[in-house]
mmCIF file of N, CA and C in Angstrom:
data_model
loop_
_atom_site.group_PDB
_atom_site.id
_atom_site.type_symbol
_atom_site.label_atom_id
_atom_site.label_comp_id
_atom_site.label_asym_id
_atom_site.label_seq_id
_atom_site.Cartn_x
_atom_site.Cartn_y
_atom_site.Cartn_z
ATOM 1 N N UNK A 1070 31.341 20.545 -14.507
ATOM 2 C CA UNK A 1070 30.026 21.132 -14.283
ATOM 3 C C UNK A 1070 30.150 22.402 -13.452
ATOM 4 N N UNK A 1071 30.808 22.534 -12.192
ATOM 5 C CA UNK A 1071 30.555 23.491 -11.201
ATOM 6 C C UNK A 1071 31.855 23.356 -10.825
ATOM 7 N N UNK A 1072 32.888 24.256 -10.757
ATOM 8 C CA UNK A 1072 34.101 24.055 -10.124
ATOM 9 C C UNK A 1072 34.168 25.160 -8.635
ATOM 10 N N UNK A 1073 33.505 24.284 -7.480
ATOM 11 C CA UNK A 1073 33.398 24.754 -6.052
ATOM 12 C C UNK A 1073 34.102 24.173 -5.175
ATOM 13 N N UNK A 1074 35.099 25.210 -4.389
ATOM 14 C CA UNK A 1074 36.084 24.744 -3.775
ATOM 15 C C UNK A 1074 35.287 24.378 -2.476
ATOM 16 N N UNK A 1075 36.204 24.628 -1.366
ATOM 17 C CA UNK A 1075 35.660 23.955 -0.179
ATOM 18 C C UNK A 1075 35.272 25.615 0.656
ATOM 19 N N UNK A 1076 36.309 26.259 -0.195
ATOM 20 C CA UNK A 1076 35.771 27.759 0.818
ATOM 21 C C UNK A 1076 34.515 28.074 0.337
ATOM 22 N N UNK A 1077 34.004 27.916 -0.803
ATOM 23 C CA UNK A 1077 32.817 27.924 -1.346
ATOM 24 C C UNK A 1077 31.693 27.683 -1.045
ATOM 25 N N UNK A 1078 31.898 26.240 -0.812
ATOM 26 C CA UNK A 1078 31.417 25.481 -0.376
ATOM 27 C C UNK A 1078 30.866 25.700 1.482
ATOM 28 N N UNK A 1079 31.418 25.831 1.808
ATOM 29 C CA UNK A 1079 31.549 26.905 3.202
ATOM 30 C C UNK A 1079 30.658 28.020 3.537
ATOM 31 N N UNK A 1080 30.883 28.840 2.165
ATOM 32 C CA UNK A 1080 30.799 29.965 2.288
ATOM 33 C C UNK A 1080 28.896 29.805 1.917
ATOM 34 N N UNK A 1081 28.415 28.914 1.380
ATOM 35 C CA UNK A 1081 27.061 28.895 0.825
ATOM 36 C C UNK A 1081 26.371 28.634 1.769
ATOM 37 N N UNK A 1082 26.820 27.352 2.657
ATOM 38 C CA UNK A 1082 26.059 26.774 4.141
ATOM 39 C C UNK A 1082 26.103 28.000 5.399
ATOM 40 N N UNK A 1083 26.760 28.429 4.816
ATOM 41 C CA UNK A 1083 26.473 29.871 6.347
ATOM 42 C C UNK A 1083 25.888 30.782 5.680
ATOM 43 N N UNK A 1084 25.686 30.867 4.403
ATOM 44 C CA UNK A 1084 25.010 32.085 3.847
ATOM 45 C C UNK A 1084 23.558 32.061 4.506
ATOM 46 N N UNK A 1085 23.020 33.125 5.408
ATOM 47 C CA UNK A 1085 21.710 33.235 5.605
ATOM 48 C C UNK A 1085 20.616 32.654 4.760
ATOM 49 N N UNK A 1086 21.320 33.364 3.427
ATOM 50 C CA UNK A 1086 19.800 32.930 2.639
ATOM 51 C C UNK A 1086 19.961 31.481 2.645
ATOM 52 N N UNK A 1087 21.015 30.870 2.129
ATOM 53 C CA UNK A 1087 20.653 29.308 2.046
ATOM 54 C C UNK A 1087 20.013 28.887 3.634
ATOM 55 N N UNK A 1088 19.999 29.388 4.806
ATOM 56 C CA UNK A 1088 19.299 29.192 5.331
ATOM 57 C C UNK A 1088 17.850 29.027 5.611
ATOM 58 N N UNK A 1089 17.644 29.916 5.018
ATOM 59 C CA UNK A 1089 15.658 30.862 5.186
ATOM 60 C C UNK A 1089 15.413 30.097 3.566
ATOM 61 N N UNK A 1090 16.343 29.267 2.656
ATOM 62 C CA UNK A 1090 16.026 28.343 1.787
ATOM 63 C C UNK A 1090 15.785 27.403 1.870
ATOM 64 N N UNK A 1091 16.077 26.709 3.481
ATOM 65 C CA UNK A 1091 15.991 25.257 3.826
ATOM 66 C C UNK A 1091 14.652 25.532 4.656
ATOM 67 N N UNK A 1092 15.056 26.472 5.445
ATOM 68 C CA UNK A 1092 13.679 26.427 6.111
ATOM 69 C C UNK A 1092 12.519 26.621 5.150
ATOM 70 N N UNK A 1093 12.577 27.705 4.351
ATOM 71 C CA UNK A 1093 10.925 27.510 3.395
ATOM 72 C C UNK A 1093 11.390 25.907 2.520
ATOM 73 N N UNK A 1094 11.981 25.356 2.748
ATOM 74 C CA UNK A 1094 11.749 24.554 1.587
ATOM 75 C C UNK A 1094 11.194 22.918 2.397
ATOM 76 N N UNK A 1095 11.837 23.039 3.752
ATOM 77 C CA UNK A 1095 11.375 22.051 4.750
ATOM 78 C C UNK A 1095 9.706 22.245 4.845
ATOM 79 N N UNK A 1096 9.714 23.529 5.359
ATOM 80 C CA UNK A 1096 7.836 24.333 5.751
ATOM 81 C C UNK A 1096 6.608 23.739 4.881
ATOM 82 N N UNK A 1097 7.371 23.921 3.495
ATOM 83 C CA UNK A 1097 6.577 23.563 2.676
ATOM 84 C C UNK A 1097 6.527 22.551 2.200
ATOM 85 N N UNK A 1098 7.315 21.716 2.369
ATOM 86 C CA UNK A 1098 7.156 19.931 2.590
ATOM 87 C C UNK A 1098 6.584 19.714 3.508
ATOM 88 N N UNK A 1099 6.360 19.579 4.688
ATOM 89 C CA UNK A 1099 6.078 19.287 5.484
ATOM 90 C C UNK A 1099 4.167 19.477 5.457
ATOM 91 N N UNK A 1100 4.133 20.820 4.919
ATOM 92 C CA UNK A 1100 2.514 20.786 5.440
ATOM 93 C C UNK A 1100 2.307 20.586 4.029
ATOM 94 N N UNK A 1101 2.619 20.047 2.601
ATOM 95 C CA UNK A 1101 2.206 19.685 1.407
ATOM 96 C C UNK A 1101 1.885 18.345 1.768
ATOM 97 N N UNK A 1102 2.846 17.575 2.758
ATOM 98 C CA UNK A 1102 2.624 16.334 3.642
ATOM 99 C C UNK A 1102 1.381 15.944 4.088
ATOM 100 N N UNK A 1103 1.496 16.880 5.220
ATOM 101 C CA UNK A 1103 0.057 16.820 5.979
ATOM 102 C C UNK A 1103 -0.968 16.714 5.767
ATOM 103 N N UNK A 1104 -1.160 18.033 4.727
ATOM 104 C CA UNK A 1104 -2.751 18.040 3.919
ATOM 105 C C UNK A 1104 -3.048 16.411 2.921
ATOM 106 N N UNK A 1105 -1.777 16.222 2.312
ATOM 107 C CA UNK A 1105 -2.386 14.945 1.578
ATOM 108 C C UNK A 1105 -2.482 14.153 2.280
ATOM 109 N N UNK A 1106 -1.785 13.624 3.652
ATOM 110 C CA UNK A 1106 -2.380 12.044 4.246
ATOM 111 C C UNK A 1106 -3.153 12.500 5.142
ATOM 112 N N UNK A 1107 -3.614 13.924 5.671
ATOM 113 C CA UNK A 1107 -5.282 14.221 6.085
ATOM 114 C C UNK A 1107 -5.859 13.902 4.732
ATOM 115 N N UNK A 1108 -5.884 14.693 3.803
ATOM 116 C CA UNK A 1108 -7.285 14.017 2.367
ATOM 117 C C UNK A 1108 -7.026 12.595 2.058
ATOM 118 N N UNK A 1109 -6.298 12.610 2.398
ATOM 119 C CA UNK A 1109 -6.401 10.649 1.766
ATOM 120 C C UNK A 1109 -6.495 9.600 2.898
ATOM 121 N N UNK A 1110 -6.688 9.982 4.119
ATOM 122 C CA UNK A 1110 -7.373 9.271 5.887
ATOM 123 C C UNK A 1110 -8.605 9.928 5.606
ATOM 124 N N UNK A 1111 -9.128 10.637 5.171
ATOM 125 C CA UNK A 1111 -10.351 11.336 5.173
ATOM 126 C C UNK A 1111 -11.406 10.494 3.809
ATOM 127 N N UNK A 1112 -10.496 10.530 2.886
ATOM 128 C CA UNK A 1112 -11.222 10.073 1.771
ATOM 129 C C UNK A 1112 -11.026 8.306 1.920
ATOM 130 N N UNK A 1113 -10.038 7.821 2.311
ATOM 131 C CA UNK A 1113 -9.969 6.782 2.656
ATOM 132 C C UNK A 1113 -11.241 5.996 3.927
ATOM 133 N N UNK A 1114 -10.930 6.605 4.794
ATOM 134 C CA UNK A 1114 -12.055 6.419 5.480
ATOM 135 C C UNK A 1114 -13.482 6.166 5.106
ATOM 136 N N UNK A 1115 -13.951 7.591 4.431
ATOM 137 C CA UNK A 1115 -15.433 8.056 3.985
ATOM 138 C C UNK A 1115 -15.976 6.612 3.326
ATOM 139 N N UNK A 1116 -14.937 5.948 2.126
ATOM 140 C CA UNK A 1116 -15.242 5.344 1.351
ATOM 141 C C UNK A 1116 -15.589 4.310 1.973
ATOM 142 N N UNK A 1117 -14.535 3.172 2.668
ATOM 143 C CA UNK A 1117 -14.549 2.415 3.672
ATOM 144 C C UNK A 1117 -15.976 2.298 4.384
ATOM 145 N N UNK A 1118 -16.091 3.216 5.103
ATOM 146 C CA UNK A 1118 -17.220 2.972 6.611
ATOM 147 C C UNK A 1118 -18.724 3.783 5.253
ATOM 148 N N UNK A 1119 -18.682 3.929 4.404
ATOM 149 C CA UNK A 1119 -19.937 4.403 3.991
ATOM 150 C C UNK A 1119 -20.619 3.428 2.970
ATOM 151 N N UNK A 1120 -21.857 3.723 2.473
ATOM 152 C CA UNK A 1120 -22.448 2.708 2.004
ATOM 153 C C UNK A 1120 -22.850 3.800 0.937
ATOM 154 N N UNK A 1121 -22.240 4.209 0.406
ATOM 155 C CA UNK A 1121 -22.543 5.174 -0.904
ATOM 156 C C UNK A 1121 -22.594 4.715 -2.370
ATOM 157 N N UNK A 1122 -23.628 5.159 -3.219
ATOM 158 C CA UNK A 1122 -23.839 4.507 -4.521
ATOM 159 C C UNK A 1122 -22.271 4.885 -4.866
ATOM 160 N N UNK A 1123 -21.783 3.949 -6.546
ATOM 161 C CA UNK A 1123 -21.030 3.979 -6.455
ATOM 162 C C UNK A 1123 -19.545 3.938 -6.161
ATOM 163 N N UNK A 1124 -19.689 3.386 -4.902
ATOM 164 C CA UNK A 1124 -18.515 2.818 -4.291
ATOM 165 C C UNK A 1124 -16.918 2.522 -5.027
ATOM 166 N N UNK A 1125 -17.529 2.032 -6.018
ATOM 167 C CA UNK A 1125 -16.171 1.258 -6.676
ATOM 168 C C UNK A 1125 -15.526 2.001 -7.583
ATOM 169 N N UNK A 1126 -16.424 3.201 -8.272
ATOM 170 C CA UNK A 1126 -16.000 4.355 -9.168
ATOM 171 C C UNK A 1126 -14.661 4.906 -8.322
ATOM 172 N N UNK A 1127 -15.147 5.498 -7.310
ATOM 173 C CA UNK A 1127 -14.398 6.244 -6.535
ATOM 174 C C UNK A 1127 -13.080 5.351 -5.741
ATOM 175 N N UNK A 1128 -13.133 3.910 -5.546
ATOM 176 C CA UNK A 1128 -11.817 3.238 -5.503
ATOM 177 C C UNK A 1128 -10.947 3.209 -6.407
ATOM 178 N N UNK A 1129 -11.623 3.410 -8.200
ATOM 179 C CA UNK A 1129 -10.851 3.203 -8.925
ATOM 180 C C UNK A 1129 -10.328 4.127 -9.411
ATOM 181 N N UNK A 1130 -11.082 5.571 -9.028
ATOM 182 C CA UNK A 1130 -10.444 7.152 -9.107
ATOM 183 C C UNK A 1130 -9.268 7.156 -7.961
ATOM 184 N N UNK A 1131 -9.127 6.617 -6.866
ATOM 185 C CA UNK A 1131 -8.224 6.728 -6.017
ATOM 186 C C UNK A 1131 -7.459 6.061 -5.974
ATOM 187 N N UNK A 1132 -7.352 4.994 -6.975
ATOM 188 C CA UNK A 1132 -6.271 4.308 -7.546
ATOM 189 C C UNK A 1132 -5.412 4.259 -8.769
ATOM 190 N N UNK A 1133 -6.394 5.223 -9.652
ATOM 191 C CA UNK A 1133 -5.424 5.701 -10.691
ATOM 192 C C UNK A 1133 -4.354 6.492 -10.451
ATOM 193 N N UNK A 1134 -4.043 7.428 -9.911
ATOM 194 C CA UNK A 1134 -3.362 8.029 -9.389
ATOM 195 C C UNK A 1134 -1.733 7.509 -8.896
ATOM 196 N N UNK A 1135 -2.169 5.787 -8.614
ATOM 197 C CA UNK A 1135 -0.740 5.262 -8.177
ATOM 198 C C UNK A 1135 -0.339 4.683 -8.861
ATOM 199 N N UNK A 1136 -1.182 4.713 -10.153
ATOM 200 C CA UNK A 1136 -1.163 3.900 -11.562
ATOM 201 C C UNK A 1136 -0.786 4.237 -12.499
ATOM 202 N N UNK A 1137 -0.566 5.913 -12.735
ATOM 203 C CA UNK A 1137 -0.332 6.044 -13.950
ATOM 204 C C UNK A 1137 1.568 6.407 -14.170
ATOM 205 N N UNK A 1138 2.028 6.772 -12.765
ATOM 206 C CA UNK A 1138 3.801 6.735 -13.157
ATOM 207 C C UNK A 1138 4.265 5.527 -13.535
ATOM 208 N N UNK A 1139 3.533 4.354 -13.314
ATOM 209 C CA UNK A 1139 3.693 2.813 -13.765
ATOM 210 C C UNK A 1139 3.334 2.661 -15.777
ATOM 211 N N UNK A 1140 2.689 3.483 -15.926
ATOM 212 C CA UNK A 1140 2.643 3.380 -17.508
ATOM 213 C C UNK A 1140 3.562 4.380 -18.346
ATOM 214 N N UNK A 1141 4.039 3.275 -19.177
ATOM 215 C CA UNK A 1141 5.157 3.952 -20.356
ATOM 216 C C UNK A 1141 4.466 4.221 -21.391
ATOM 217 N N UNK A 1142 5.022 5.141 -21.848
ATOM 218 C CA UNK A 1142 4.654 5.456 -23.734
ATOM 219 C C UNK A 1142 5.699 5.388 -24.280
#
């Protein structure tokens, strides 16, 4: 596949850019993180403590979601 020696290998982990590659690539994990388990403590919540028509629509919209990598075609 890739024939990389060890100086190579070396030579990529000190390369700056693979640096400023880990860091944007950490940055942007991290707050892709955040925002979803803020919207989903937020939406989780709302649903929970509220007495809103509908109720159960919106459990079952927020549960498809963990449902559908579970179905094959």
């Amino acid at each position: 596949f890739l024939n990389l020696g060890q100086v190579d290998i070396a030579r990529i982990f000190s390369s700056p850019y693979f640096i400023t590659i880990i860091i944007n690539t950490v940055t942007v994990t991290l707050t892709a993180t955040i925002i979803s388990v803020l919207l989903a403590f937020i939406s989780a919540w709302f649903v929970a403590r509220s007495n809103i028509k509908h109720k159960s629509l919106l459990v079952a919209l927020f549960t498809i979601p963990m449902l559908i990598p579970s179905i094959k075609l």
